[in-house]
Coordinates of C-alpha atoms and ligand atoms in Angstrom, one line a residue:
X1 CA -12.6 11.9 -20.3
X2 CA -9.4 11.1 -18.2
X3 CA -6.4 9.9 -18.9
X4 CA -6.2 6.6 -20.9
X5 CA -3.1 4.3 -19.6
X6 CA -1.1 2.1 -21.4
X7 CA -3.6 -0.8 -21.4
X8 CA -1.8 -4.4 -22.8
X9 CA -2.9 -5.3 -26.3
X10 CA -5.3 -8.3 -25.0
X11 CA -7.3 -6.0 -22.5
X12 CA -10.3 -5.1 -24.8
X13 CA -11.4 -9.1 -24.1
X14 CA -12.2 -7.6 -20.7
X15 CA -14.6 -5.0 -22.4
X16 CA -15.9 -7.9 -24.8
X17 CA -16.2 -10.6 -22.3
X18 CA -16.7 -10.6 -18.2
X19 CA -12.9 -10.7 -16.7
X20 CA -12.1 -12.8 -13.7
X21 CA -10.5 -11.1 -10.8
X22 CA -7.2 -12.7 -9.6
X23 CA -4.3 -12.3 -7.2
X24 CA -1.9 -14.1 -5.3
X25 CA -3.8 -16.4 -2.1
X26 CA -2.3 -14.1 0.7
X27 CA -2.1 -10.5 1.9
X28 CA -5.8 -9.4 1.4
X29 CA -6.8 -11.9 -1.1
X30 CA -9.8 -13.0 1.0
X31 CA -11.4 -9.3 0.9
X32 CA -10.7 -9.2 -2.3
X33 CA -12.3 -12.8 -3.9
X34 CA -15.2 -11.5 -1.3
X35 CA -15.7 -8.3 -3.3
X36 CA -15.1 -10.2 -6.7
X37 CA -18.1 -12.7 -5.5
X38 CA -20.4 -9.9 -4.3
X39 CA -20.2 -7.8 -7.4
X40 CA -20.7 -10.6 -9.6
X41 CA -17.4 -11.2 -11.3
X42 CA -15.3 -14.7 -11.3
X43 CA -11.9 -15.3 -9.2
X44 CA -9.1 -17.0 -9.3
X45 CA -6.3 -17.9 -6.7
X46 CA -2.7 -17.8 -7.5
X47 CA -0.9 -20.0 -4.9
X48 CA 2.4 -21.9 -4.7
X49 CA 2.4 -25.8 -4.6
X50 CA -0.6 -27.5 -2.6
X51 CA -3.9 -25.3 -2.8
X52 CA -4.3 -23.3 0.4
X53 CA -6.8 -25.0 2.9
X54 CA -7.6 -22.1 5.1
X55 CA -9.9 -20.9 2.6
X56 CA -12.5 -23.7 3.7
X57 CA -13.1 -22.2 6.7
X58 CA -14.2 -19.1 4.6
X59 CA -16.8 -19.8 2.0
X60 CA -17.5 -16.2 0.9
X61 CA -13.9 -15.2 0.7
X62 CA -12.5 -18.5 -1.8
X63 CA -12.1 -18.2 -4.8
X64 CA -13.8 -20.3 -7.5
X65 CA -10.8 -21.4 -9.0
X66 CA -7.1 -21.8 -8.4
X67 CA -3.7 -21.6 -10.4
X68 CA -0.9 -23.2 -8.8
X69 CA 2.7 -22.6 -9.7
X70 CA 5.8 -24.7 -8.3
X71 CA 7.5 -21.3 -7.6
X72 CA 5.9 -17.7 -7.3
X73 CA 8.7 -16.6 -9.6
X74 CA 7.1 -19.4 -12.3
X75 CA 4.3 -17.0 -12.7
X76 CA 5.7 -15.0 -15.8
X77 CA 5.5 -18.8 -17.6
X78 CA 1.9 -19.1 -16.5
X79 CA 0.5 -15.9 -18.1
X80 CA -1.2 -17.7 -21.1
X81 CA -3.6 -20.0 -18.5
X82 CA -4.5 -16.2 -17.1
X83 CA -5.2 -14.5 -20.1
X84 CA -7.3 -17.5 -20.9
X85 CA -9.0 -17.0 -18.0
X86 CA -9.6 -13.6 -19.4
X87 CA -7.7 -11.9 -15.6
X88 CA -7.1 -9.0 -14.4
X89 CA -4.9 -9.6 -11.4
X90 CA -5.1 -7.3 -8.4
X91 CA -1.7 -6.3 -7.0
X92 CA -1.4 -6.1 -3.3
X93 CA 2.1 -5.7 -1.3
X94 CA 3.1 -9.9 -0.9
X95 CA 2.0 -10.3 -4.7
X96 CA 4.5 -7.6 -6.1
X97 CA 6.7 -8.4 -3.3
X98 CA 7.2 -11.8 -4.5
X99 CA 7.3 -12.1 -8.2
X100 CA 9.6 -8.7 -7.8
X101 CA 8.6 -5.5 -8.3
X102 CA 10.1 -5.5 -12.5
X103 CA 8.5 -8.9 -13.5
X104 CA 5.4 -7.6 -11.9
X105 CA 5.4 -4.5 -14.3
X106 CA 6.4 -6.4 -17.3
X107 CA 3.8 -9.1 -16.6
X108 CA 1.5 -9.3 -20.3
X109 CA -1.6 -9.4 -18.2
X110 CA -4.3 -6.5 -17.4
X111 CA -3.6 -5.4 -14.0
X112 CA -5.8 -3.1 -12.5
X113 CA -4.4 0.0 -11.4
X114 CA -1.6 2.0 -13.1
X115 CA 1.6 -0.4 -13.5
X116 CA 3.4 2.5 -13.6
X117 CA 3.2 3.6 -9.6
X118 CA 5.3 0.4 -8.8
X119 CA 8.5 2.6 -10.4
X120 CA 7.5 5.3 -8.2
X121 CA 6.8 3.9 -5.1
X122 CA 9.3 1.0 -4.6
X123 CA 12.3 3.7 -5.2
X124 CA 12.7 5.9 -2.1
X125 CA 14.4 8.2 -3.9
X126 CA 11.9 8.5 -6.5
X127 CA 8.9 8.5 -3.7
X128 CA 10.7 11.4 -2.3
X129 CA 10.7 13.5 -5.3
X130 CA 6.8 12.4 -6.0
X131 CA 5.7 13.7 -2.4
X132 CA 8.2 16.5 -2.0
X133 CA 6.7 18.0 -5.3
X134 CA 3.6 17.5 -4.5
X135 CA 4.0 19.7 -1.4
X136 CA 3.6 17.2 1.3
X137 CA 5.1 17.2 5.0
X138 CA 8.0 14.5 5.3
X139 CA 10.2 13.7 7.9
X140 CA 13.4 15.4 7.3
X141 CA 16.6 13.8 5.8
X142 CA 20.0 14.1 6.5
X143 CA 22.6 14.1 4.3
X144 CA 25.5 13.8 6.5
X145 CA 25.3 12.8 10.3
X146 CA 27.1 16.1 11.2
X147 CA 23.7 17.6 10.8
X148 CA 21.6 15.3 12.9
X149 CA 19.9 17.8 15.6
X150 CA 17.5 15.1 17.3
X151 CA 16.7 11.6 17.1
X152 CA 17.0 9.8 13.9
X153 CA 16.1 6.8 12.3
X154 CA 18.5 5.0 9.7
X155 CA 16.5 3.0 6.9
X156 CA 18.6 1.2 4.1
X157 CA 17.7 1.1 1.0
X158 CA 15.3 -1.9 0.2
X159 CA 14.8 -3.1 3.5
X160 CA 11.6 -4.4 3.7
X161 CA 9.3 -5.3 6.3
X162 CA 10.7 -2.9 9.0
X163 CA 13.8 -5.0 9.7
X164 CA 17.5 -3.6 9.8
X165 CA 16.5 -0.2 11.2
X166 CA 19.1 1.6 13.5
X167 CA 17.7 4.5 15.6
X168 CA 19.6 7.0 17.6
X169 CA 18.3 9.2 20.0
X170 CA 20.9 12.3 19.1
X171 CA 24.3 12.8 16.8
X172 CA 26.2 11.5 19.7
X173 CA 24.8 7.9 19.8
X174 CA 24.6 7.7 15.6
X175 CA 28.0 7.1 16.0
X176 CA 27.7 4.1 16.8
X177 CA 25.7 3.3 13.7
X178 CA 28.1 1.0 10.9
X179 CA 26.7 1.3 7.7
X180 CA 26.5 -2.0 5.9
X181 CA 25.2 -0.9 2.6
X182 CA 23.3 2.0 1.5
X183 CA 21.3 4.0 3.5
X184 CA 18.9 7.1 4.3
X185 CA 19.1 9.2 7.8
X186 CA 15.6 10.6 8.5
X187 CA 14.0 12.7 11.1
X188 CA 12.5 10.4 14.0
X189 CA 9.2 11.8 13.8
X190 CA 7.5 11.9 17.5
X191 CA 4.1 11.2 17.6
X192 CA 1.2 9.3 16.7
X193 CA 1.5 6.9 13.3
X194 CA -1.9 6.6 11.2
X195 CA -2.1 4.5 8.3
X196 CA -4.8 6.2 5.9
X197 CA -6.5 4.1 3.6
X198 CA -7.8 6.1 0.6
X199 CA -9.0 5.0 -3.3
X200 CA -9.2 6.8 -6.1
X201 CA -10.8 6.6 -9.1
X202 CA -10.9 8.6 -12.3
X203 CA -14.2 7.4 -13.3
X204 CA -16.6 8.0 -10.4
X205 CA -18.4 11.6 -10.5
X206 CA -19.5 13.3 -7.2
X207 CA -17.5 12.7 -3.8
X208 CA -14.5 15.0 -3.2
X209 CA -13.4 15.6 -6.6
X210 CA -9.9 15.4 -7.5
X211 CA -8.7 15.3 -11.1
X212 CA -11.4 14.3 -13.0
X213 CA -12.3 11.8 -10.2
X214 CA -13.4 11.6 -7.0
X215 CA -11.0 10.7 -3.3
X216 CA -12.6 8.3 -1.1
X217 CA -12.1 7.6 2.4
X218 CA -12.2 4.2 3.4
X219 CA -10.6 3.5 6.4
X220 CA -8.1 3.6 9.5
X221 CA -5.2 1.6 10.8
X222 CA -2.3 1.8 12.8
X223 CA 0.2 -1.5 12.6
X224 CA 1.6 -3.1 15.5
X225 CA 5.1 -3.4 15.2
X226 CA 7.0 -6.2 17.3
X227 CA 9.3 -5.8 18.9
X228 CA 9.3 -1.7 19.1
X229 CA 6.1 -1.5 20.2
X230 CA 6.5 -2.6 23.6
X231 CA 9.4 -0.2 23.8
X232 CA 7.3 2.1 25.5
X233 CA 6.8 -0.6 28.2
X234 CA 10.5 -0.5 28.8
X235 CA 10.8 3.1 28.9
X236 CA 14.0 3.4 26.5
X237 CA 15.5 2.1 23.2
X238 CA 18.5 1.5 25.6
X239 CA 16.4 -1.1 27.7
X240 CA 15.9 -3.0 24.7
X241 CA 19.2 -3.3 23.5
X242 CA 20.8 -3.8 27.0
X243 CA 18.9 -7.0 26.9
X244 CA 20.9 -7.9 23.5
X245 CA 17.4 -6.9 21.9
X246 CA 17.7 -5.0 18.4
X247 CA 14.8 -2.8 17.9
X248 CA 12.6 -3.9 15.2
X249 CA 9.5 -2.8 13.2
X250 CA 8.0 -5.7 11.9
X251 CA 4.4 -5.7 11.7
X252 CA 2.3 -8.7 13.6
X253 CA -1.4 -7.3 13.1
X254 CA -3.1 -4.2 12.6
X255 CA -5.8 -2.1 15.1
X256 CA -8.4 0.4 13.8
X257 CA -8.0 3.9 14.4
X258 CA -10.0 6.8 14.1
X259 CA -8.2 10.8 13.4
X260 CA -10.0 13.7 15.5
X261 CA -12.4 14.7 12.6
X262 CA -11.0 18.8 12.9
X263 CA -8.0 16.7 11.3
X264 CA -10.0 15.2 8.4
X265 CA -9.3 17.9 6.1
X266 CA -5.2 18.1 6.6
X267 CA -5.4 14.2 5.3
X268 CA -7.8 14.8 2.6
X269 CA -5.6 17.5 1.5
X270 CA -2.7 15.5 1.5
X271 CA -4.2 12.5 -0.9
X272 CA -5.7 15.1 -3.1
X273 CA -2.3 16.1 -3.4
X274 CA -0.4 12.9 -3.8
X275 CA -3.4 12.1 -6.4
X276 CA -2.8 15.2 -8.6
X277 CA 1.1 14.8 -9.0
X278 CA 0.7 11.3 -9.9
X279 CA -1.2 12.3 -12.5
X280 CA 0.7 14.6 -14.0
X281 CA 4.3 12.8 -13.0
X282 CA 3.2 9.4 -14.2
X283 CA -0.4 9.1 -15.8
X284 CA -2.1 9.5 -12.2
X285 CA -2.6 6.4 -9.2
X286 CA -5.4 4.3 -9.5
X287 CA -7.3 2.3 -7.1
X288 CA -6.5 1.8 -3.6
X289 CA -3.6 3.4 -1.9
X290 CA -2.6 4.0 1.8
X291 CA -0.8 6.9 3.1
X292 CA 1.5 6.5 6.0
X293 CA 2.9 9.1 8.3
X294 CA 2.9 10.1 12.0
X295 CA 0.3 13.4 13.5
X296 CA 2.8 15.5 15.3
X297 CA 1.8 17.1 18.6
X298 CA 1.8 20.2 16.3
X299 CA -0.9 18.2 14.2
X300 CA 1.6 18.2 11.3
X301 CA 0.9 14.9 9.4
X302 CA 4.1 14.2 8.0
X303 CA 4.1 11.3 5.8
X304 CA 7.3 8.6 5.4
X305 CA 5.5 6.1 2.7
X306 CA 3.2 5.4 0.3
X307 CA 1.8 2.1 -0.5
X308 CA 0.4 2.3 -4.1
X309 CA -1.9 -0.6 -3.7
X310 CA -4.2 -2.4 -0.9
X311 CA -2.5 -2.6 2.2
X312 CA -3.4 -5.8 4.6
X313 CA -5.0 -2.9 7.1
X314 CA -8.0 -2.8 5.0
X315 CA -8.7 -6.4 6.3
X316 CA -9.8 -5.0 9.5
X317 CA -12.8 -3.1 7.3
X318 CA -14.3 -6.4 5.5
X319 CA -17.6 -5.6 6.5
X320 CA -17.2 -1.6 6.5
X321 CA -15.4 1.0 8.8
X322 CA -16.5 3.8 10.6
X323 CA -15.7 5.9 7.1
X324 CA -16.3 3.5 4.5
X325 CA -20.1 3.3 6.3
X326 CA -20.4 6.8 5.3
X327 CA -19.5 6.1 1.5
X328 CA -21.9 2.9 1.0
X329 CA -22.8 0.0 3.5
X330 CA -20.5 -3.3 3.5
X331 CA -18.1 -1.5 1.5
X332 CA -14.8 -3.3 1.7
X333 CA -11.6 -2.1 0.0
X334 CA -11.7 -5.6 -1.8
X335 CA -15.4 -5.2 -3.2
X336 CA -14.5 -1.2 -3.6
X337 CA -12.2 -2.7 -6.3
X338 CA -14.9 -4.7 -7.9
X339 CA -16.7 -2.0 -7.9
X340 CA -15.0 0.3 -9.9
X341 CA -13.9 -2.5 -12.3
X342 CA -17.8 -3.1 -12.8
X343 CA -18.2 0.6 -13.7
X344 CA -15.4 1.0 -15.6
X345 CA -16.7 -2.0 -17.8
X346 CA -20.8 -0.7 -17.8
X347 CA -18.8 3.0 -19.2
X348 CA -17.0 1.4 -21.5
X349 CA -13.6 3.2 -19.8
X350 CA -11.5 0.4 -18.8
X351 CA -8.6 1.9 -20.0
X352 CA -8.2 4.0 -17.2
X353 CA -8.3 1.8 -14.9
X354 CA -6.5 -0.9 -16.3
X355 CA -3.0 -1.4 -17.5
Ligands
ATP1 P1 7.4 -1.8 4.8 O1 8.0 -2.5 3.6 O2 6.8 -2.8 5.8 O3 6.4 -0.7 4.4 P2 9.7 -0.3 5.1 O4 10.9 -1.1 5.2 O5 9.4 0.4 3.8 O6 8.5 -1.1 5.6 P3 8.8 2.1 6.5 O7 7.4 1.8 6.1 O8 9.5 3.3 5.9 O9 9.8 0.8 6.2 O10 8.9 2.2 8.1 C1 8.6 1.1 8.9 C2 8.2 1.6 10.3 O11 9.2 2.4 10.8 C3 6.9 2.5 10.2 O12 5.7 1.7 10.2 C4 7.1 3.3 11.4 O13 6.7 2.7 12.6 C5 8.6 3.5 11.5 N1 9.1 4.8 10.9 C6 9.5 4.9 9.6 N2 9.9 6.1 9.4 C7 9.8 6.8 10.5 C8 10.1 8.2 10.9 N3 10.7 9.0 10.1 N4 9.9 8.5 12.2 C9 9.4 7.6 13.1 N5 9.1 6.3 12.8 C10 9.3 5.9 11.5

């Protein structure tokens, strides 16, 4: 037996009677509802003000009911029409994003997953620490810009969605960088980027066996990035900004990748890793999670996030990808979720996989 988590006091109705899977109506939620309706299990879609219409146009991925709230922030008001629902809701990165990362933890619903990770993950700091200790590549950071030796890129601290980065090619052009708040200097890491979407769970015997669990491969992505992406087009960062452009990293849509399979083991290794210091730093990483970094020309994977939940990648895989084929057929990260929630039920272990 694994690790129990700290399951909220009204979870054993999930065990007594079946829960509804619920999250917010954005991100991945259509994946995920799809999963929910193929396993069996009920869902329910958390949207702000008018119900969403674009579900229509996608029968298999509605959800059978919705909950709508003025205000996403509302939501910790709502919590008795969920647990009357009998929920578990299903973080993904706009649902914790928008009710904030500490009212998402505090929420007194079941959430699958270990509510813990958000602590973890959403601190750079403490990310760092979690990686670093777990003996994974990351890029290298500089503590003061006297030792920069090579292109950087400066990240503050809580900037989200790629926005507000500064990059400099060498010390000299980091001084032009003014801080406006805090910040991180990191390593530009050259190469390719790779977005590695992996799940684990504590419960399923066989596979590649980590903890008492087994690591599953699920899928590829890599993220286009407007406006940096076409930087290459220009041939410089210079280019860019001589046309008053600031370089930015926000993500417009995802394309699937595949790694040469000789590196297959390097990511494994580093997942396995990531897995096994979560568990003994925090009570171990459930569920989905995506490891991001960039394969060096040295075919070092060095890794500069970790995304604790589904990312909006997976959407690419509804219907499988070229690894999730290899687990089970039509295996989406959405209905991988089900999955496990449905086992986890039938063994009478919810507790580790809900909190
Ligand atoms: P999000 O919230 O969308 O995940 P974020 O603000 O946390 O973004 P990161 O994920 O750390 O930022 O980085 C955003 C993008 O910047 C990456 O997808 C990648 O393209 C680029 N990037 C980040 N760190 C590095 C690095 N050390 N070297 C090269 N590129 C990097």
């Amino acid at each position: 037996m694994g690790i129990e988590l700290s399951p909220p006091s009204n979870y054993q109705r999930l065990a007594d009677a079946p829960p509804t899977i619920a999250t917010l109506c954005s991100h991945s939620s259509l994946q995920i509802f799809h999963g929910a309706r193929t396993e069996g299990f009920q869902s329910l879609g958390i949207c702000q003000g008018p119900l969403p219409r674009f579900y229509e146009a996608f029968p298999l991925g509605r959800p059978d009911r919705f909950l709508s709230v003025d205000r996403y922030s509302d939501l910790p008001g709502r919590v008795d029409e969920l647990n009357r629902a009998n929920a578990i809701l299903v973080p993904h990165g706009s649902f914790v994003e928008y009710i904030g990362p500490e009212k998402f933890q505090a929420l007194p619903v079941p959430v699958f997953g270990n509510r813990a990770v958000i602590g973890w993950e959403s601190d750079r700091e403490k990310e760092r620490v979690w990686l670093e200790s777990a003996g994974v590549r990351m890029p290298e950071r500089f503590v003061d810009p006297s030792e920069v030796d090579g292109p950087v890129i400066v990240k503050y601290y809580g900037a989200k969605g790629g926005k507000g980065f500064f990059l400099a090619k060498n010390r000299e052009s980091l001084r032009e960088f003014r801080a406006t708040g805090p910040h991180v200097i990191q390593e530009y890491v050259l190469g390719t980027r790779y977005y590695v979407h992996f799940f684990y769970s504590p419960i399923s015997q066989g596979g590649y066996r980590v903890g008492h669990g087994s690591l599953e491969l699920l899928g590829m992505d890599r993220r286009d990035e407007a406006n940096i992406d076409e930087l290459y087009k220009l041939g410089a960062q210079e280019e860019l900004l001589k046309a008053g452009i600031r370089p930015t990293f926000v993500v417009t849509g995802n394309v699937p990748v595949v790694l040469r399979e000789s590196l297959l083991p390097q990511v494994f290794d580093v997942g396995a890793r990531i897995v096994t210091r979560s568990i003994e730093l925090f009570g171990g990483m459930v569920g989905p999670f995506c490891v991001e970094g960039i394969m060096t020309e040295e075919l070092v994977f060095k890794v500069f996030e970790i995304s604790s939940r589904i990312v909006a990648g997976t959407n690419l895989f509804i219907s499988g990808s070229s690894y999730s084929d290899l687990v089970r057929p039509d295996l989406s990260m959405g209905r991988r979720i089900a999955q496990e929630l449905k086992l986890a039920r039938e063994l009478g272990r919810l507790g580790e996989v809900v909190s």
